GROMACS .gro file of C-alpha atoms in nm:
model
  328
    1MET     CA    1   6.975   6.259  12.702
    2THR     CA    2   6.716   6.460  12.582
    3VAL     CA    3   6.687   6.408  12.200
    4SER     CA    4   6.664   6.738  11.978
    5THR     CA    5   6.352   6.753  11.713
    6GLN     CA    6   6.555   6.992  11.553
    7THR     CA    7   6.637   6.888  11.168
    8ASP     CA    8   6.937   7.076  11.115
    9PRO     CA    9   7.292   6.961  11.230
   10VAL     CA   10   7.424   7.096  11.588
   11LEU     CA   11   7.788   7.231  11.561
   12LEU     CA   12   7.978   6.985  11.869
   13GLN     CA   13   8.311   7.161  11.910
   14ALA     CA   14   8.594   6.967  12.093
   15CYS     CA   15   8.887   7.188  12.248
   16LEU     CA   16   9.248   7.045  12.322
   17LEU     CA   17   9.432   7.184  12.600
   18ALA     CA   18   9.860   7.228  12.629
   19GLY     CA   19  10.041   7.352  12.909
   20SER     CA   20   9.939   7.150  13.215
   21PHE     CA   21  10.090   6.870  13.451
   22ALA     CA   22   9.848   6.848  13.677
   23ASP     CA   23   9.532   6.620  13.583
   24LEU     CA   24   9.213   6.837  13.476
   25SER     CA   25   8.949   6.544  13.413
   26LYS     CA   26   8.869   6.612  13.808
   27LEU     CA   27   8.768   6.956  13.742
   28ASP     CA   28   8.414   7.104  13.727
   29PHE     CA   29   8.348   7.283  13.418
   30SER     CA   30   7.969   7.225  13.418
   31ALA     CA   31   7.825   7.551  13.456
   32VAL     CA   32   7.958   7.569  13.108
   33ASN     CA   33   7.850   7.248  12.964
   34LEU     CA   34   8.164   7.132  12.937
   35VAL     CA   35   8.364   6.786  13.092
   36CYS     CA   36   8.730   6.764  13.063
   37TYR     CA   37   8.952   6.427  12.958
   38ASN     CA   38   9.310   6.369  13.019
   39LEU     CA   39   9.437   6.162  12.708
   40LYS     CA   40   9.643   5.924  12.923
   41ARG     CA   41   9.329   5.746  13.050
   42PRO     CA   42   9.121   5.793  12.687
   43ALA     CA   43   8.902   5.547  12.803
   44ALA     CA   44   8.636   5.734  12.929
   45LEU     CA   45   8.685   5.995  12.638
   46LYS     CA   46   8.633   5.672  12.379
   47LYS     CA   47   8.345   5.526  12.518
   48ARG     CA   48   8.142   5.887  12.498
   49SER     CA   49   8.277   5.929  12.152
   50ALA     CA   50   8.121   5.541  12.049
   51LYS     CA   51   7.765   5.671  12.069
   52TYR     CA   52   7.807   5.891  11.758
   53PRO     CA   53   7.960   5.726  11.473
   54PRO     CA   54   8.051   5.876  11.153
   55VAL     CA   55   7.788   5.963  10.889
   56HIS     CA   56   8.013   5.792  10.651
   57GLU     CA   57   8.308   5.498  10.702
   58ASP     CA   58   8.552   5.709  10.558
   59TYR     CA   59   8.488   6.022  10.792
   60TYR     CA   60   8.701   5.982  11.095
   61ALA     CA   61   8.479   5.945  11.399
   62LEU     CA   62   8.468   6.209  11.741
   63TYR     CA   63   8.721   5.979  11.903
   64ASN     CA   64   8.967   5.952  11.601
   65MET     CA   65   8.996   6.259  11.495
   66ILE     CA   66   9.055   6.405  11.875
   67LEU     CA   67   9.361   6.206  11.849
   68LYS     CA   68   9.457   6.323  11.529
   69ASP     CA   69   9.476   6.657  11.619
   70ALA     CA   70   9.664   6.543  11.965
   71GLU     CA   71   9.904   6.386  11.713
   72LYS     CA   72  10.041   6.749  11.592
   73MET     CA   73  10.084   6.809  11.964
   74ILE     CA   74  10.489   6.779  12.107
   75ASP     CA   75  10.352   6.703  12.461
   76LYS     CA   76  10.298   6.351  12.597
   77PRO     CA   77   9.905   6.228  12.634
   78GLU     CA   78   9.919   6.239  13.028
   79TYR     CA   79   9.997   6.616  12.952
   80ILE     CA   80   9.693   6.678  12.700
   81HIS     CA   81   9.315   6.748  12.808
   82VAL     CA   82   9.048   6.731  12.596
   83LEU     CA   83   8.677   6.943  12.674
   84LEU     CA   84   8.364   6.839  12.543
   85PRO     CA   85   8.058   6.886  12.555
   86LYS     CA   86   7.873   6.789  12.865
   87ASP     CA   87   7.499   6.762  12.670
   88PHE     CA   88   7.595   6.717  12.295
   89SER     CA   89   7.240   6.878  12.200
   90ARG     CA   90   7.338   7.184  12.378
   91PRO     CA   91   7.532   7.463  12.177
   92LEU     CA   92   7.819   7.599  12.388
   93GLU     CA   93   7.844   8.002  12.493
   94ASP     CA   94   8.065   8.191  12.294
   95GLY     CA   95   8.399   8.192  12.477
   96ALA     CA   96   8.344   7.887  12.687
   97PHE     CA   97   8.687   7.695  12.655
   98TYR     CA   98   8.861   8.007  12.689
   99ARG     CA   99   8.656   8.093  13.038
  100CYS     CA  100   8.801   7.750  13.117
  101VAL     CA  101   9.125   7.841  13.066
  102GLU     CA  102   9.111   8.171  13.212
  103VAL     CA  103   8.978   8.071  13.559
  104LEU     CA  104   9.275   7.806  13.600
  105ARG     CA  105   9.539   8.082  13.522
  106LEU     CA  106   9.345   8.268  13.757
  107LEU     CA  107   9.445   8.056  14.041
  108PHE     CA  108   9.740   7.946  13.877
  109PRO     CA  109   9.971   8.158  13.626
  110SER     CA  110  10.051   7.898  13.403
  111ASP     CA  111  10.134   7.847  13.009
  112LEU     CA  112   9.796   7.689  13.011
  113ASP     CA  113   9.635   7.729  12.677
  114ILE     CA  114   9.412   7.633  12.400
  115HIS     CA  115   9.608   7.426  12.124
  116THR     CA  116   9.321   7.308  11.892
  117VAL     CA  117   8.940   7.357  11.831
  118ALA     CA  118   8.775   7.068  11.652
  119ASP     CA  119   8.435   7.139  11.486
  120PHE     CA  120   8.150   6.843  11.433
  121ASP     CA  121   7.844   6.861  11.267
  122LEU     CA  122   7.630   6.629  11.527
  123ASP     CA  123   7.288   6.482  11.381
  124VAL     CA  124   7.125   6.427  11.721
  125SER     CA  125   6.849   6.255  11.614
  126ALA     CA  126   7.009   6.042  11.371
  127GLY     CA  127   7.275   5.996  11.632
  128THR     CA  128   7.602   6.037  11.368
  129ILE     CA  129   7.853   6.301  11.357
  130GLU     CA  130   8.085   6.450  11.090
  131TRP     CA  131   8.429   6.583  11.092
  132ALA     CA  132   8.395   6.978  10.941
  133GLY     CA  133   8.726   7.099  11.024
  134SER     CA  134   9.032   7.182  11.291
  135ALA     CA  135   9.171   7.505  11.397
  136HIS     CA  136   9.515   7.530  11.538
  137TYR     CA  137   9.647   7.778  11.794
  138HIS     CA  138   9.998   7.854  11.850
  139PHE     CA  139  10.128   7.759  12.217
  140TYR     CA  140  10.357   8.009  12.323
  141THR     CA  141  10.576   7.863  12.655
  142SER     CA  142  10.703   8.194  12.840
  143GLY     CA  143  11.023   7.976  13.025
  144LYS     CA  144  11.387   7.910  12.936
  145ASP     CA  145  11.251   7.540  12.903
  146ARG     CA  146  10.903   7.414  12.744
  147TYR     CA  147  10.781   7.303  13.081
  148ASP     CA  148  10.889   7.596  13.328
  149HIS     CA  149  10.554   7.758  13.311
  150TYR     CA  150  10.281   7.425  13.284
  151LEU     CA  151  10.025   7.435  13.520
  152TYR     CA  152  10.054   7.235  13.862
  153PHE     CA  153   9.861   7.170  14.174
  154GLN     CA  154   9.861   6.882  14.446
  155LYS     CA  155   9.618   6.573  14.357
  156ASP     CA  156   9.508   6.627  14.713
  157PRO     CA  157   9.123   6.566  14.699
  158LYS     CA  158   9.076   6.835  14.941
  159GLN     CA  159   9.241   7.050  14.700
  160ILE     CA  160   9.036   6.933  14.417
  161SER     CA  161   8.733   7.020  14.628
  162LEU     CA  162   8.870   7.397  14.649
  163ILE     CA  163   8.937   7.454  14.312
  164ASN     CA  164   8.611   7.296  14.163
  165ASP     CA  165   8.446   7.559  14.440
  166PHE     CA  166   8.636   7.819  14.262
  167ILE     CA  167   8.528   7.751  13.944
  168ARG     CA  168   8.160   7.750  14.048
  169LEU     CA  169   8.199   8.069  14.224
  170TYR     CA  170   8.398   8.242  13.919
  171PHE     CA  171   8.091   8.106  13.705
  172GLN     CA  172   7.836   8.242  13.896
  173LYS     CA  173   7.985   8.579  13.998
  174ILE     CA  174   8.204   8.690  13.700
  175GLY     CA  175   7.882   8.811  13.509
  176GLU     CA  176   7.764   9.048  13.826
  177LEU     CA  177   8.104   9.237  13.885
  178LYS     CA  178   8.215   9.439  13.596
  179TYR     CA  179   8.511   9.630  13.743
  180LEU     CA  180   8.672   9.283  13.804
  181ARG     CA  181   8.576   9.168  13.423
  182VAL     CA  182   8.834   9.465  13.335
  183ALA     CA  183   9.090   9.322  13.598
  184ILE     CA  184   9.096   9.002  13.440
  185ASP     CA  185   9.074   9.044  13.109
  186ALA     CA  186   9.374   9.306  13.143
  187TYR     CA  187   9.561   8.992  13.352
  188SER     CA  188   9.471   8.762  13.084
  189ASN     CA  189   9.613   8.970  12.817
  190SER     CA  190   9.922   8.906  12.968
  191PHE     CA  191  10.006   8.570  12.895
  192SER     CA  192   9.922   8.690  12.488
  193PRO     CA  193  10.307   8.624  12.328
  194VAL     CA  194  10.388   8.990  12.328
  195PRO     CA  195  10.692   9.157  12.424
  196LEU     CA  196  10.742   9.110  12.871
  197HIS     CA  197  10.752   9.481  12.862
  198MET     CA  198  10.389   9.556  12.714
  199SER     CA  199  10.274   9.217  12.942
  200PHE     CA  200  10.396   9.387  13.228
  201ILE     CA  201  10.193   9.734  13.127
  202SER     CA  202   9.904   9.468  13.107
  203LEU     CA  203   9.960   9.387  13.416
  204GLY     CA  204   9.988   9.739  13.569
  205MET     CA  205   9.642   9.812  13.416
  206ALA     CA  206   9.479   9.541  13.609
  207LEU     CA  207   9.619   9.702  13.972
  208GLU     CA  208   9.427  10.010  13.837
  209THR     CA  209   9.088   9.867  13.782
  210VAL     CA  210   9.063   9.822  14.188
  211VAL     CA  211   9.035  10.214  14.277
  212ASP     CA  212   8.839  10.452  14.151
  213GLY     CA  213   8.888  10.818  14.036
  214THR     CA  214   9.275  10.911  13.979
  215SER     CA  215   9.390  11.136  14.261
  216GLU     CA  216   9.659  10.973  14.478
  217LEU     CA  217   9.611  10.661  14.231
  218SER     CA  218   9.967  10.474  14.336
  219TYR     CA  219   9.910  10.519  14.701
  220ARG     CA  220   9.526  10.403  14.734
  221ILE     CA  221   9.688  10.063  14.461
  222ARG     CA  222   9.925  10.012  14.726
  223ARG     CA  223   9.706  10.083  15.011
  224THR     CA  224   9.442   9.842  14.866
  225VAL     CA  225   9.662   9.584  14.727
  226ALA     CA  226   9.836   9.530  15.072
  227LEU     CA  227   9.499   9.555  15.267
  228ILE     CA  228   9.311   9.257  14.992
  229CYS     CA  229   9.670   9.000  14.982
  230ALA     CA  230   9.859   9.044  15.285
  231ASP     CA  231   9.767   8.793  15.595
  232ASN     CA  232   9.951   9.010  15.817
  233ALA     CA  233  10.121   9.338  15.898
  234HIS     CA  234  10.424   9.246  15.812
  235VAL     CA  235  10.354   9.109  15.454
  236ALA     CA  236  10.138   9.400  15.398
  237GLY     CA  237  10.462   9.669  15.435
  238ILE     CA  238  10.619   9.424  15.177
  239ILE     CA  239  10.341   9.444  14.916
  240PHE     CA  240  10.316   9.826  14.994
  241GLN     CA  241  10.658   9.900  14.938
  242ASN     CA  242  10.712   9.661  14.611
  243ILE     CA  243  10.379   9.817  14.421
  244ASN     CA  244  10.572  10.132  14.472
  245LYS     CA  245  10.878  10.001  14.286
  246ILE     CA  246  10.657   9.828  14.014
  247TYR     CA  247  10.440  10.174  13.944
  248LYS     CA  248  10.749  10.394  13.948
  249LEU     CA  249  10.894  10.102  13.664
  250ARG     CA  250  10.556  10.140  13.479
  251SER     CA  251  10.536  10.474  13.493
  252THR     CA  252  10.879  10.480  13.306
  253ILE     CA  253  10.766  10.255  13.049
  254VAL     CA  254  10.459  10.404  12.957
  255HIS     CA  255  10.585  10.777  12.934
  256GLY     CA  256  10.876  10.617  12.677
  257ASP     CA  257  11.165  10.674  12.931
  258ALA     CA  258  11.465  10.503  12.994
  259TYR     CA  259  11.424  10.180  13.195
  260LYS     CA  260  11.639   9.871  13.288
  261TYR     CA  261  11.468   9.576  13.133
  262GLN     CA  262  11.589   9.342  13.381
  263LEU     CA  263  11.355   9.514  13.618
  264VAL     CA  264  11.074   9.415  13.428
  265ARG     CA  265  11.207   9.024  13.427
  266GLU     CA  266  11.208   9.071  13.816
  267TYR     CA  267  10.938   9.179  13.886
  268HIS     CA  268  10.684   9.062  13.625
  269PRO     CA  269  10.625   8.707  13.792
  270TYR     CA  270  10.544   8.903  14.121
  271LEU     CA  271  10.315   9.144  13.990
  272ARG     CA  272  10.147   8.883  13.817
  273SER     CA  273  10.131   8.656  14.087
  274LEU     CA  274   9.996   8.974  14.321
  275ILE     CA  275   9.731   9.041  14.074
  276SER     CA  276   9.618   8.653  14.063
  277ARG     CA  277   9.581   8.696  14.503
  278THR     CA  278   9.375   9.004  14.414
  279ILE     CA  279   9.136   8.909  14.182
  280VAL     CA  280   9.061   8.586  14.380
  281GLN     CA  281   9.039   8.745  14.653
  282LEU     CA  282   8.786   9.004  14.514
  283LEU     CA  283   8.551   8.720  14.385
  284HIS     CA  284   8.552   8.607  14.737
  285THR     CA  285   8.373   8.914  14.807
  286ASP     CA  286   8.033   9.080  14.729
  287PHE     CA  287   8.166   9.415  14.630
  288LYS     CA  288   8.036   9.512  14.319
  289THR     CA  289   8.239   9.827  14.196
  290ALA     CA  290   8.565   9.974  14.259
  291THR     CA  291   8.399  10.265  14.450
  292GLU     CA  292   8.230   9.976  14.680
  293LEU     CA  293   8.574   9.844  14.762
  294GLN     CA  294   8.742  10.168  14.826
  295GLU     CA  295   8.450  10.322  15.039
  296ALA     CA  296   8.430   9.963  15.264
  297ILE     CA  297   8.853   9.987  15.321
  298LEU     CA  298   8.864  10.419  15.332
  299PHE     CA  299   8.896  10.402  15.705
  300ALA     CA  300   9.011  10.026  15.734
  301GLY     CA  301   9.349   9.921  15.926
  302PHE     CA  302   9.471   9.610  15.906
  303SER     CA  303   9.327   9.530  16.263
  304ASP     CA  304   8.973   9.537  16.033
  305ARG     CA  305   9.068   9.342  15.729
  306GLY     CA  306   8.935   9.006  15.846
  307LYS     CA  307   8.593   9.186  15.844
  308LEU     CA  308   8.638   9.257  15.473
  309PHE     CA  309   8.853   8.979  15.341
  310THR     CA  310   8.937   8.610  15.395
  311ASP     CA  311   9.259   8.428  15.418
  312GLU     CA  312   9.114   8.076  15.340
  313THR     CA  313   9.214   8.170  14.973
  314ILE     CA  314   9.532   8.086  15.041
  315SER     CA  315   9.550   7.750  15.020
  316LEU     CA  316   9.347   7.780  14.684
  317ASN     CA  317   9.706   7.943  14.501
  318ILE     CA  318   9.942   7.906  14.735
  319LEU     CA  319  10.224   7.948  14.477
  320SER     CA  320  10.086   8.273  14.405
  321TYR     CA  321  10.083   8.369  14.800
  322ALA     CA  322  10.443   8.256  14.815
  323GLU     CA  323  10.549   8.476  14.544
  324THR     CA  324  10.453   8.801  14.716
  325LEU     CA  325  10.610   8.743  15.020
  326SER     CA  326  10.945   8.842  14.896
  327SER     CA  327  11.076   9.213  14.903
  328LEU     CA  328  11.136   9.317  14.519
   0.00000   0.00000   0.00000
Protein backbone atom coordinates (compact mmCIF):
# COMPACT_ATOMS: atom_id res chain seq x y z
CA MET A 1 0.00 0.00 0.00
CA THR A 2 1.22 3.50 -0.85
CA VAL A 3 2.20 5.39 2.33
CA SER A 4 0.69 8.84 2.65
CA THR A 5 2.94 11.76 3.62
CA GLN A 6 0.12 13.80 5.10
CA THR A 7 0.12 14.54 8.82
CA ASP A 8 -3.61 14.97 9.34
CA PRO A 9 -5.54 11.79 10.18
CA VAL A 10 -7.46 10.10 7.37
CA LEU A 11 -11.16 9.51 8.04
CA LEU A 12 -11.67 5.76 7.82
CA GLN A 13 -15.23 4.43 7.86
CA ALA A 14 -16.66 0.95 8.35
CA CYS A 15 -20.25 0.13 7.44
CA LEU A 16 -22.34 -2.70 8.90
CA LEU A 17 -25.09 -4.02 6.63
CA ALA A 18 -28.20 -5.93 7.71
CA GLY A 19 -30.92 -7.67 5.74
CA SER A 20 -29.16 -10.36 3.69
CA PHE A 21 -29.30 -14.15 3.80
CA ALA A 22 -26.84 -14.25 0.90
CA ASP A 23 -23.10 -14.06 1.50
CA LEU A 24 -22.01 -10.74 0.00
CA SER A 25 -18.28 -11.24 0.60
CA LYS A 26 -17.72 -12.53 -2.94
CA LEU A 27 -19.10 -9.36 -4.51
CA ASP A 28 -16.79 -6.80 -6.10
CA PHE A 29 -17.19 -3.23 -4.87
CA SER A 30 -13.66 -2.18 -5.80
CA ALA A 31 -15.06 0.48 -8.15
CA VAL A 32 -15.82 2.53 -5.03
CA ASN A 33 -12.77 1.35 -3.06
CA LEU A 34 -14.72 -1.07 -0.85
CA VAL A 35 -14.38 -4.69 0.23
CA CYS A 36 -17.16 -6.71 1.87
CA TYR A 37 -16.66 -9.16 4.75
CA ASN A 38 -19.09 -11.62 6.35
CA LEU A 39 -18.99 -11.80 10.15
CA LYS A 40 -19.56 -15.55 10.03
CA ARG A 41 -15.95 -15.79 8.82
CA PRO A 42 -14.20 -12.95 10.66
CA ALA A 43 -10.61 -14.15 10.15
CA ALA A 44 -9.99 -12.06 7.02
CA LEU A 45 -11.49 -8.97 8.66
CA LYS A 46 -9.44 -9.51 11.82
CA LYS A 47 -6.24 -9.94 9.81
CA ARG A 48 -6.95 -6.75 7.87
CA SER A 49 -7.68 -4.77 11.03
CA ALA A 50 -4.55 -6.00 12.81
CA LYS A 51 -2.38 -3.84 10.53
CA TYR A 52 -3.60 -0.77 12.40
CA PRO A 53 -3.50 -1.05 16.21
CA PRO A 54 -5.30 1.56 18.36
CA VAL A 55 -3.47 4.75 19.29
CA HIS A 56 -3.63 3.86 22.98
CA GLU A 57 -4.31 0.53 24.67
CA ASP A 58 -7.54 1.84 26.18
CA TYR A 59 -8.97 2.65 22.72
CA TYR A 60 -10.89 0.09 20.69
CA ALA A 61 -9.08 -1.47 17.76
CA LEU A 62 -10.90 -1.43 14.42
CA TYR A 63 -11.93 -5.10 14.62
CA ASN A 64 -13.07 -4.90 18.24
CA MET A 65 -15.17 -1.79 17.57
CA ILE A 66 -16.87 -3.45 14.60
CA LEU A 67 -17.73 -6.45 16.80
CA LYS A 68 -18.97 -4.13 19.53
CA ASP A 69 -21.33 -2.43 17.07
CA ALA A 70 -22.39 -5.79 15.63
CA GLU A 71 -23.42 -6.97 19.11
CA LYS A 72 -26.18 -4.35 19.04
CA MET A 73 -27.72 -5.98 15.97
CA ILE A 74 -30.37 -8.70 16.21
CA ASP A 75 -29.14 -10.75 13.25
CA LYS A 76 -26.88 -13.77 13.42
CA PRO A 77 -23.25 -13.15 12.38
CA GLU A 78 -23.79 -14.86 8.99
CA TYR A 79 -26.44 -12.23 8.15
CA ILE A 80 -24.16 -9.29 9.04
CA HIS A 81 -21.71 -7.83 6.53
CA VAL A 82 -19.00 -5.20 6.89
CA LEU A 83 -17.86 -2.81 4.16
CA LEU A 84 -14.33 -1.49 4.57
CA PRO A 85 -12.12 0.57 2.25
CA LYS A 86 -9.89 -1.52 0.01
CA ASP A 87 -7.21 1.15 0.35
CA PHE A 88 -7.32 2.69 3.81
CA SER A 89 -5.35 5.75 2.71
CA ARG A 90 -7.93 6.78 0.06
CA PRO A 91 -10.97 8.74 1.28
CA LEU A 92 -14.29 7.22 0.23
CA GLU A 93 -16.57 8.98 -2.20
CA ASP A 94 -19.70 10.50 -0.67
CA GLY A 95 -22.51 7.95 -0.62
CA ALA A 96 -20.27 4.96 -1.44
CA PHE A 97 -21.92 2.71 1.17
CA TYR A 98 -25.39 3.67 0.02
CA ARG A 99 -24.52 3.02 -3.64
CA CYS A 100 -23.47 -0.53 -2.75
CA VAL A 101 -26.85 -1.11 -1.12
CA GLU A 102 -28.60 0.57 -4.02
CA VAL A 103 -27.06 -1.58 -6.75
CA LEU A 104 -27.94 -4.77 -4.86
CA ARG A 105 -31.53 -3.66 -4.27
CA LEU A 106 -31.84 -2.94 -7.98
CA LEU A 107 -31.11 -6.60 -8.66
CA PHE A 108 -32.81 -7.98 -5.57
CA PRO A 109 -35.64 -5.88 -4.10
CA SER A 110 -35.16 -6.54 -0.40
CA ASP A 111 -34.73 -5.11 3.09
CA LEU A 112 -30.94 -4.86 2.73
CA ASP A 113 -29.80 -1.62 4.33
CA ILE A 114 -27.14 0.21 6.30
CA HIS A 115 -27.31 -0.49 10.04
CA THR A 116 -24.21 1.27 11.42
CA VAL A 117 -21.40 3.50 10.17
CA ALA A 118 -18.35 3.66 12.42
CA ASP A 119 -15.77 6.44 12.03
CA PHE A 120 -12.06 6.09 12.79
CA ASP A 121 -9.12 8.50 12.56
CA LEU A 122 -6.28 6.75 10.76
CA ASP A 123 -2.68 7.93 11.00
CA VAL A 124 -1.22 6.21 7.94
CA SER A 125 2.42 7.19 8.57
CA ALA A 126 2.32 5.98 12.18
CA GLY A 127 0.14 2.99 11.33
CA THR A 128 -2.30 3.64 14.19
CA ILE A 129 -6.05 4.11 14.44
CA GLU A 130 -8.48 5.78 16.84
CA TRP A 131 -12.22 5.26 17.04
CA ALA A 132 -14.12 8.55 16.56
CA GLY A 133 -17.75 7.45 16.93
CA SER A 134 -20.54 5.36 15.44
CA ALA A 135 -23.89 6.31 13.84
CA HIS A 136 -26.71 3.78 14.15
CA TYR A 137 -29.61 3.78 11.68
CA HIS A 138 -33.11 2.43 12.04
CA PHE A 139 -33.21 -0.93 10.28
CA TYR A 140 -36.66 -1.33 8.74
CA THR A 141 -38.12 -4.72 7.81
CA SER A 142 -41.15 -4.72 5.53
CA GLY A 143 -42.55 -8.24 5.89
CA LYS A 144 -44.87 -9.78 8.46
CA ASP A 145 -41.87 -11.74 9.68
CA ARG A 146 -38.48 -10.09 10.15
CA TYR A 147 -36.82 -12.24 7.51
CA ASP A 148 -39.55 -12.23 4.83
CA HIS A 149 -37.77 -9.77 2.56
CA TYR A 150 -34.11 -10.42 3.30
CA LEU A 151 -31.87 -10.43 0.23
CA TYR A 152 -31.18 -13.82 -1.29
CA PHE A 153 -29.39 -15.15 -4.35
CA GLN A 154 -27.81 -18.48 -5.28
CA LYS A 155 -24.19 -19.17 -4.34
CA ASP A 156 -23.50 -20.48 -7.84
CA PRO A 157 -20.16 -19.05 -9.15
CA LYS A 158 -21.79 -18.18 -12.48
CA GLN A 159 -24.45 -16.17 -10.66
CA ILE A 160 -21.81 -14.38 -8.59
CA SER A 161 -19.92 -13.53 -11.79
CA LEU A 162 -23.07 -12.10 -13.41
CA ILE A 163 -23.78 -10.00 -10.31
CA ASN A 164 -20.22 -8.65 -10.27
CA ASP A 165 -20.46 -7.78 -13.96
CA PHE A 166 -23.62 -5.81 -13.23
CA ILE A 167 -22.07 -4.02 -10.24
CA ARG A 168 -19.18 -2.88 -12.43
CA LEU A 169 -21.60 -1.83 -15.17
CA TYR A 170 -23.70 0.14 -12.70
CA PHE A 171 -20.77 2.14 -11.34
CA GLN A 172 -19.45 2.70 -14.85
CA LYS A 173 -22.69 4.00 -16.39
CA ILE A 174 -24.73 5.54 -13.58
CA GLY A 175 -23.06 8.92 -14.02
CA GLU A 176 -23.79 8.94 -17.76
CA LEU A 177 -27.51 8.07 -17.72
CA LYS A 178 -29.13 11.05 -16.00
CA TYR A 179 -32.71 9.98 -16.72
CA LEU A 180 -32.05 6.63 -15.02
CA ARG A 181 -30.63 8.45 -11.98
CA VAL A 182 -34.10 9.92 -11.39
CA ALA A 183 -35.72 6.51 -11.82
CA ILE A 184 -33.26 4.87 -9.44
CA ASP A 185 -33.75 7.60 -6.82
CA ALA A 186 -37.53 7.14 -6.95
CA TYR A 187 -37.12 3.35 -6.79
CA SER A 188 -34.72 3.62 -3.84
CA ASN A 189 -37.07 5.98 -1.98
CA SER A 190 -39.72 3.26 -2.09
CA PHE A 191 -37.65 1.31 0.46
CA SER A 192 -37.91 4.12 3.03
CA PRO A 193 -40.05 3.47 6.15
CA VAL A 194 -43.05 5.40 4.82
CA PRO A 195 -46.72 4.36 4.45
CA LEU A 196 -47.10 1.79 1.69
CA HIS A 197 -49.19 4.05 -0.53
CA MET A 198 -46.41 6.68 -0.49
CA SER A 199 -43.90 4.01 -1.49
CA PHE A 200 -46.31 3.01 -4.26
CA ILE A 201 -46.44 6.60 -5.53
CA SER A 202 -42.64 6.78 -5.53
CA LEU A 203 -42.52 3.65 -7.68
CA GLY A 204 -45.07 5.23 -10.01
CA MET A 205 -42.73 8.20 -10.42
CA ALA A 206 -39.97 5.81 -11.45
CA LEU A 207 -42.24 4.47 -14.20
CA GLU A 208 -42.78 7.93 -15.65
CA THR A 209 -39.07 8.61 -16.11
CA VAL A 210 -38.77 6.14 -19.00
CA VAL A 211 -40.90 8.33 -21.27
CA ASP A 212 -40.56 11.98 -22.28
CA GLY A 213 -43.33 14.58 -22.52
CA THR A 214 -46.86 14.26 -21.14
CA SER A 215 -49.06 13.34 -24.10
CA GLU A 216 -50.59 9.86 -24.02
CA LEU A 217 -48.44 9.22 -20.97
CA SER A 218 -50.21 6.12 -19.66
CA TYR A 219 -50.23 4.37 -23.05
CA ARG A 220 -46.56 5.13 -23.76
CA ILE A 221 -45.49 3.93 -20.31
CA ARG A 222 -47.38 0.66 -20.80
CA ARG A 223 -45.97 0.08 -24.28
CA THR A 224 -42.40 1.07 -23.37
CA VAL A 225 -42.14 -1.05 -20.22
CA ALA A 226 -43.80 -4.04 -21.91
CA LEU A 227 -41.21 -3.90 -24.70
CA ILE A 228 -38.33 -3.49 -22.25
CA CYS A 229 -39.27 -6.25 -19.80
CA ALA A 230 -41.21 -8.99 -21.62
CA ASP A 231 -39.35 -11.81 -23.32
CA ASN A 232 -42.42 -12.92 -25.30
CA ALA A 233 -45.61 -11.39 -26.66
CA HIS A 234 -47.85 -13.09 -24.09
CA VAL A 235 -45.93 -11.61 -21.15
CA ALA A 236 -45.88 -8.23 -22.92
CA GLY A 237 -49.69 -8.30 -23.00
CA ILE A 238 -49.83 -9.11 -19.27
CA ILE A 239 -47.46 -6.25 -18.42
CA PHE A 240 -49.39 -3.85 -20.67
CA GLN A 241 -52.68 -4.61 -18.89
CA ASN A 242 -51.16 -4.67 -15.40
CA ILE A 243 -49.61 -1.21 -15.78
CA ASN A 244 -53.02 0.11 -16.83
CA LYS A 245 -54.44 -1.05 -13.48
CA ILE A 246 -51.42 0.24 -11.58
CA TYR A 247 -51.52 3.66 -13.19
CA LYS A 248 -55.25 4.07 -12.55
CA LEU A 249 -54.69 3.30 -8.87
CA ARG A 250 -51.72 5.65 -8.73
CA SER A 251 -53.79 8.49 -10.24
CA THR A 252 -56.62 7.84 -7.79
CA ILE A 253 -54.23 8.09 -4.83
CA VAL A 254 -52.43 11.28 -5.93
CA HIS A 255 -55.74 13.04 -6.70
CA GLY A 256 -57.07 12.28 -3.22
CA ASP A 257 -59.95 10.05 -4.33
CA ALA A 258 -61.14 7.01 -2.40
CA TYR A 259 -59.27 3.77 -3.15
CA LYS A 260 -58.92 0.23 -1.79
CA TYR A 261 -55.76 -0.12 0.29
CA GLN A 262 -55.76 -3.83 -0.40
CA LEU A 263 -54.99 -3.03 -4.03
CA VAL A 264 -51.88 -1.10 -2.94
CA ARG A 265 -50.72 -4.18 -1.00
CA GLU A 266 -51.45 -6.39 -3.99
CA TYR A 267 -49.85 -4.19 -6.69
CA HIS A 268 -46.82 -2.94 -4.76
CA PRO A 269 -44.54 -6.04 -5.01
CA TYR A 270 -45.35 -6.42 -8.69
CA LEU A 271 -44.61 -2.77 -9.45
CA ARG A 272 -41.32 -2.82 -7.57
CA SER A 273 -40.19 -5.95 -9.42
CA LEU A 274 -41.26 -4.44 -12.75
CA ILE A 275 -39.19 -1.32 -12.15
CA SER A 276 -36.26 -3.43 -11.00
CA ARG A 277 -36.40 -5.28 -14.34
CA THR A 278 -36.83 -2.04 -16.28
CA ILE A 279 -33.79 -0.32 -14.75
CA VAL A 280 -31.59 -3.40 -15.02
CA GLN A 281 -32.51 -3.73 -18.69
CA LEU A 282 -31.90 -0.06 -19.46
CA LEU A 283 -28.49 -0.10 -17.78
CA HIS A 284 -27.51 -2.63 -20.43
CA THR A 285 -28.37 -0.20 -23.24
CA ASP A 286 -26.72 2.97 -24.51
CA PHE A 287 -29.76 5.26 -24.49
CA LYS A 288 -28.62 8.51 -22.89
CA THR A 289 -32.08 10.09 -22.47
CA ALA A 290 -35.73 9.10 -22.29
CA THR A 291 -36.23 10.91 -25.62
CA GLU A 292 -33.57 8.77 -27.25
CA LEU A 293 -35.25 5.66 -25.85
CA GLN A 294 -38.67 6.74 -27.11
CA GLU A 295 -37.35 7.49 -30.59
CA ALA A 296 -35.80 4.02 -30.77
CA ILE A 297 -39.02 2.19 -29.90
CA LEU A 298 -41.46 4.54 -31.67
CA PHE A 299 -41.92 2.25 -34.67
CA ALA A 300 -40.68 -0.95 -33.03
CA GLY A 301 -42.97 -3.94 -32.84
CA PHE A 302 -42.37 -6.84 -30.48
CA SER A 303 -40.53 -8.67 -33.26
CA ASP A 304 -37.96 -5.84 -33.26
CA ARG A 305 -37.39 -6.00 -29.51
CA GLY A 306 -34.30 -8.23 -29.73
CA LYS A 307 -32.44 -5.48 -31.61
CA LEU A 308 -32.91 -3.07 -28.68
CA PHE A 309 -32.92 -5.16 -25.50
CA THR A 310 -31.32 -8.36 -24.22
CA ASP A 311 -32.92 -11.20 -22.24
CA GLU A 312 -29.59 -12.28 -20.80
CA THR A 313 -30.39 -10.13 -17.75
CA ILE A 314 -33.28 -12.40 -16.73
CA SER A 315 -30.97 -14.75 -14.82
CA LEU A 316 -29.54 -11.74 -12.98
CA ASN A 317 -32.76 -11.02 -11.08
CA ILE A 318 -34.88 -14.06 -11.82
CA LEU A 319 -37.19 -13.46 -8.85
CA SER A 320 -38.15 -10.01 -10.12
CA TYR A 321 -38.69 -11.47 -13.57
CA ALA A 322 -40.94 -14.23 -12.21
CA GLU A 323 -43.00 -11.65 -10.29
CA THR A 324 -43.84 -9.82 -13.54
CA LEU A 325 -45.35 -12.91 -15.21
CA SER A 326 -48.61 -12.90 -13.26
CA SER A 327 -51.76 -10.91 -14.03
CA LEU A 328 -53.06 -8.48 -11.41
